[in-house]
Short mmCIF file of C-alpha atoms in Angstrom, two decimals:
data_model
loop_
_atom_site.label_atom_id
_atom_site.label_comp_id
_atom_site.label_asym_id
_atom_site.label_seq_id
_atom_site.Cartn_x
_atom_site.Cartn_y
_atom_site.Cartn_z
CA MET A 18 -36.89 -8.81 -7.57
CA THR A 19 -37.64 -8.78 -4.44
CA THR A 20 -35.54 -5.98 -1.87
CA LYS A 21 -35.02 -8.36 1.09
CA ILE A 22 -35.05 -6.11 4.37
CA ASN A 23 -32.67 -6.91 7.46
CA MET A 24 -32.31 -5.51 11.01
CA LYS A 25 -28.65 -4.10 10.22
CA SER A 26 -29.67 -1.64 7.54
CA GLY A 27 -33.40 -1.93 6.22
CA LYS A 28 -32.90 -2.60 1.99
CA GLY A 29 -29.33 -1.33 2.27
CA LEU A 30 -26.08 -2.80 1.71
CA SER A 31 -23.49 -3.05 4.86
CA ASP A 32 -19.83 -3.61 5.29
CA GLY A 33 -18.60 -4.07 8.16
CA VAL A 34 -20.24 -1.67 10.69
CA ILE A 35 -21.69 0.23 8.34
CA SER A 36 -24.73 0.16 6.36
CA GLU A 37 -25.54 2.77 3.37
CA LEU A 38 -28.80 4.51 2.76
CA ALA A 39 -29.64 5.74 -1.22
CA THR A 40 -32.85 7.55 -1.69
CA TYR A 41 -34.51 9.57 -5.00
CA TRP A 42 -37.38 11.81 -4.86
CA ASN A 43 -38.94 14.29 -7.51
CA VAL A 44 -37.96 17.49 -7.81
CA LEU A 45 -41.73 19.88 -7.69
CA PRO A 46 -40.95 21.92 -11.42
CA GLY A 47 -39.92 25.20 -10.51
CA HIS A 48 -38.62 24.43 -7.01
CA GLU A 49 -34.32 24.08 -7.57
CA ASP A 50 -33.38 26.65 -6.12
CA GLU A 51 -35.82 26.67 -2.57
CA LEU A 52 -34.55 22.76 -2.46
CA ARG A 53 -31.16 23.75 -2.58
CA ALA A 54 -31.25 26.32 0.05
CA ALA A 55 -33.33 23.86 1.89
CA THR A 56 -30.21 20.80 2.06
CA GLN A 57 -27.68 23.83 2.65
CA ARG A 58 -30.06 23.91 5.44
CA PHE A 59 -30.38 20.54 6.77
CA ALA A 60 -26.34 20.19 6.85
CA ASP A 61 -25.52 22.94 8.63
CA VAL A 62 -28.47 22.00 11.51
CA LEU A 63 -26.73 18.47 11.29
CA ARG A 64 -23.45 20.08 11.81
CA GLN A 65 -24.61 22.63 14.27
CA ILE A 66 -25.81 19.15 16.62
CA PRO A 67 -22.89 18.63 19.35
CA PRO A 68 -20.72 15.86 17.65
CA ASP A 69 -21.69 13.19 20.75
CA LYS A 70 -25.10 13.37 20.08
CA ASN A 71 -24.38 12.57 15.93
CA ILE A 72 -22.57 9.62 17.02
CA HIS A 73 -25.63 8.50 19.79
CA THR A 74 -28.15 8.16 16.15
CA GLY A 75 -24.96 6.21 14.15
CA LEU A 76 -24.70 9.04 10.91
CA ARG A 77 -21.80 8.40 9.40
CA ASP A 78 -22.54 10.85 6.41
CA SER A 79 -25.53 12.72 4.99
CA ARG A 80 -25.89 14.26 1.27
CA HIS A 81 -28.06 15.57 -0.98
CA VAL A 82 -27.71 16.00 -4.45
CA ILE A 83 -30.03 17.23 -7.35
CA PHE A 84 -29.66 15.62 -10.82
CA ASP A 85 -31.35 15.85 -13.64
CA ASN A 86 -31.89 18.92 -14.68
CA GLY A 87 -32.80 19.62 -11.36
CA GLN A 88 -35.82 16.53 -11.55
CA ARG A 89 -34.36 14.60 -9.67
CA LEU A 90 -32.78 14.63 -5.82
CA MET A 91 -30.82 12.30 -4.51
CA TRP A 92 -30.49 11.89 -0.12
CA ALA A 93 -28.10 9.43 1.02
CA THR A 94 -26.88 8.59 4.18
CA THR A 95 -24.14 6.51 5.82
CA PHE A 96 -25.09 5.06 9.64
CA GLU A 97 -23.87 2.38 12.22
CA ASN A 98 -26.67 1.58 14.12
CA ASP A 99 -29.23 -0.69 13.09
CA TRP A 100 -31.67 0.79 10.53
CA ASP A 101 -34.92 0.66 13.06
CA PRO A 102 -32.85 3.00 16.11
CA TYR A 103 -30.92 4.82 13.65
CA PHE A 104 -34.17 6.01 12.17
CA ASP A 105 -35.73 6.89 15.13
CA ASP A 106 -33.22 8.57 16.64
CA PHE A 107 -31.96 11.15 13.23
CA VAL A 108 -35.63 11.88 13.18
CA GLN A 109 -35.68 13.18 16.32
CA ILE A 110 -33.31 15.90 15.16
CA GLY A 111 -36.32 17.69 14.03
CA VAL A 112 -39.07 16.00 11.90
CA GLU A 113 -39.38 19.85 10.83
CA HIS A 114 -35.98 20.28 9.07
CA PHE A 115 -36.96 17.19 7.37
CA LEU A 116 -40.02 18.58 6.10
CA ASP A 117 -37.82 21.51 5.13
CA TRP A 118 -36.26 19.69 2.11
CA LEU A 119 -39.16 16.91 1.66
CA GLN A 120 -42.05 19.99 1.11
CA HIS A 121 -39.35 20.63 -2.49
CA THR A 122 -40.61 16.80 -3.66
CA ALA A 123 -43.32 15.44 -5.46
CA GLN A 124 -43.31 12.22 -2.04
CA TYR A 125 -44.29 15.54 -0.04
CA THR A 126 -47.69 14.93 -0.19
CA ASP A 127 -47.00 11.31 1.43
CA VAL A 128 -45.50 12.55 4.19
CA SER A 129 -47.82 15.34 4.97
CA ALA A 130 -50.51 13.18 5.23
CA TRP A 131 -47.81 11.20 7.65
CA VAL A 132 -47.39 14.22 9.05
CA GLU A 133 -51.24 14.81 10.07
CA SER A 134 -51.85 11.59 10.58
CA SER A 135 -49.55 11.81 13.19
CA GLY A 136 -50.50 14.54 15.03
CA GLY A 137 -48.35 17.27 13.92
CA VAL A 138 -45.03 18.48 14.14
CA GLU A 139 -45.60 19.77 17.40
CA LYS A 140 -45.88 15.46 18.82
CA PHE A 141 -42.18 14.94 17.96
CA ARG A 142 -40.58 18.50 19.78
CA LEU A 143 -38.05 16.60 22.14
CA ASP A 144 -39.62 18.51 24.92
CA ASN A 145 -42.79 16.02 24.58
CA PRO A 146 -42.69 14.30 27.23
CA ASP A 147 -44.56 11.69 25.30
CA ILE A 148 -41.78 11.85 22.70
CA GLU A 149 -40.93 7.82 22.86
CA ALA A 150 -44.03 6.70 22.36
CA GLN A 151 -44.85 9.37 19.67
CA MET A 152 -41.98 7.60 18.22
CA LYS A 153 -43.08 3.79 18.44
CA ARG A 154 -47.10 4.89 17.33
CA THR A 155 -46.04 6.80 14.38
CA VAL A 156 -42.26 6.51 12.95
CA GLY A 157 -43.46 3.66 10.99
CA GLY A 158 -45.00 5.66 8.04
CA LEU A 159 -42.28 7.95 7.00
CA LYS A 160 -39.85 4.65 7.02
CA ALA A 161 -42.32 3.28 4.55
CA ILE A 162 -42.70 6.62 2.38
CA VAL A 163 -38.36 6.65 2.44
CA GLN A 164 -37.65 2.80 1.91
CA SER A 165 -40.99 3.65 -0.73
CA VAL A 166 -38.14 5.95 -2.51
CA GLN A 167 -34.89 4.23 -1.72
CA SER A 168 -32.75 1.87 -4.53
CA PRO A 169 -30.22 -0.36 -3.15
CA ALA A 170 -26.66 0.10 -3.99
CA THR A 171 -25.38 -2.89 -5.53
CA GLY A 172 -21.85 -3.10 -4.19
CA TYR A 173 -21.03 -1.37 -1.13
CA PHE A 174 -17.36 -0.33 0.70
CA ASN A 175 -16.15 2.10 3.18
CA GLN A 176 -12.42 2.18 4.09
CA LEU A 177 -13.48 2.10 7.84
CA SER A 178 -16.23 -0.39 8.07
CA ALA A 179 -14.27 -2.30 11.03
CA TRP A 180 -14.57 0.71 13.63
CA THR A 181 -16.99 2.96 14.79
CA MET A 182 -17.26 6.44 15.50
CA PRO A 183 -16.99 5.95 18.84
CA GLN A 184 -13.57 3.98 18.30
CA ILE A 185 -12.68 6.20 15.81
CA VAL A 186 -12.81 9.08 18.16
CA LYS A 187 -11.76 7.38 21.09
CA ALA A 188 -8.08 6.04 19.13
CA GLN A 189 -8.02 9.64 18.07
CA ARG A 190 -8.57 11.45 22.01
CA LEU A 191 -5.48 8.31 22.96
CA GLN A 192 -3.13 9.72 20.03
CA GLU A 193 -3.08 12.94 21.61
CA ALA A 194 -2.35 12.24 24.70
CA PHE A 195 0.26 10.22 23.90
CA GLN A 196 2.04 12.57 22.19
CA GLU A 197 1.31 15.09 25.51
CA VAL A 198 3.24 12.39 26.89
CA LEU A 199 6.04 12.78 24.20
CA ASP A 200 6.48 15.72 24.15
CA ASP A 201 6.54 16.44 28.08
CA PRO A 202 11.14 16.45 28.96
CA ARG A 203 9.16 14.76 32.62
CA ALA A 204 8.41 11.76 30.89
CA ALA A 205 11.76 9.96 28.92
CA GLU A 206 12.69 8.23 32.06
CA ALA A 207 9.10 6.56 31.92
CA LEU A 208 9.16 5.89 28.40
CA GLN A 209 12.30 3.79 28.40
CA HIS A 210 10.14 1.01 30.24
CA PRO A 211 10.51 -2.01 28.23
CA ALA A 212 6.62 -2.39 27.91
CA LEU A 213 6.74 1.03 26.89
CA GLU A 214 8.06 -0.29 23.45
CA PRO A 215 5.23 -1.29 20.90
CA LEU A 216 3.53 2.83 21.54
CA LEU A 217 7.02 4.00 21.50
CA GLU A 218 6.94 2.06 17.48
CA MET A 219 3.58 3.05 17.21
CA ALA A 220 4.36 6.66 17.25
CA ALA A 221 6.88 7.15 14.96
CA ASP A 222 5.62 5.86 12.88
#
């Protein structure tokens, strides 16, 4: 069966504004421990990126799972943006961070060839004045490798699929600001206005 590729989610499925990507890699013999450490470093890199930057990429989550007695690796993410800009922005987190764990997979031969044909890791540095053109010229090759080991979900559900991260963050900030108002004794009189009754009812939940 041929998997259709669409603008929103690539080969994966979507639920509301969220799309899923699940890829499966072959672990090189004897590399399980090194791979485990590298995937933890990758998670730590994502954790240290300013939230606003991660939100810009559309990234919701990223996870690695080593399975099948250390012989296989799943890398899966969910994201909000369309597939192409999501992948482009995500790669700009730093190609070297991807290579750190990819080097422990059998597919690294193809990835290494892609890096070399693209001019080397230094071409993807964010301080490269030609970075945008570099991405347009080359990242399609890496996308093809990733999609070659992707297995689309047969069913996908996300409880928060109706809302983007910017909407969720804004709602949280509004909630915190409104709570500050509720806690301020000086606001008591203003809060008696009938127009604010829906907000007060919501705050009471």
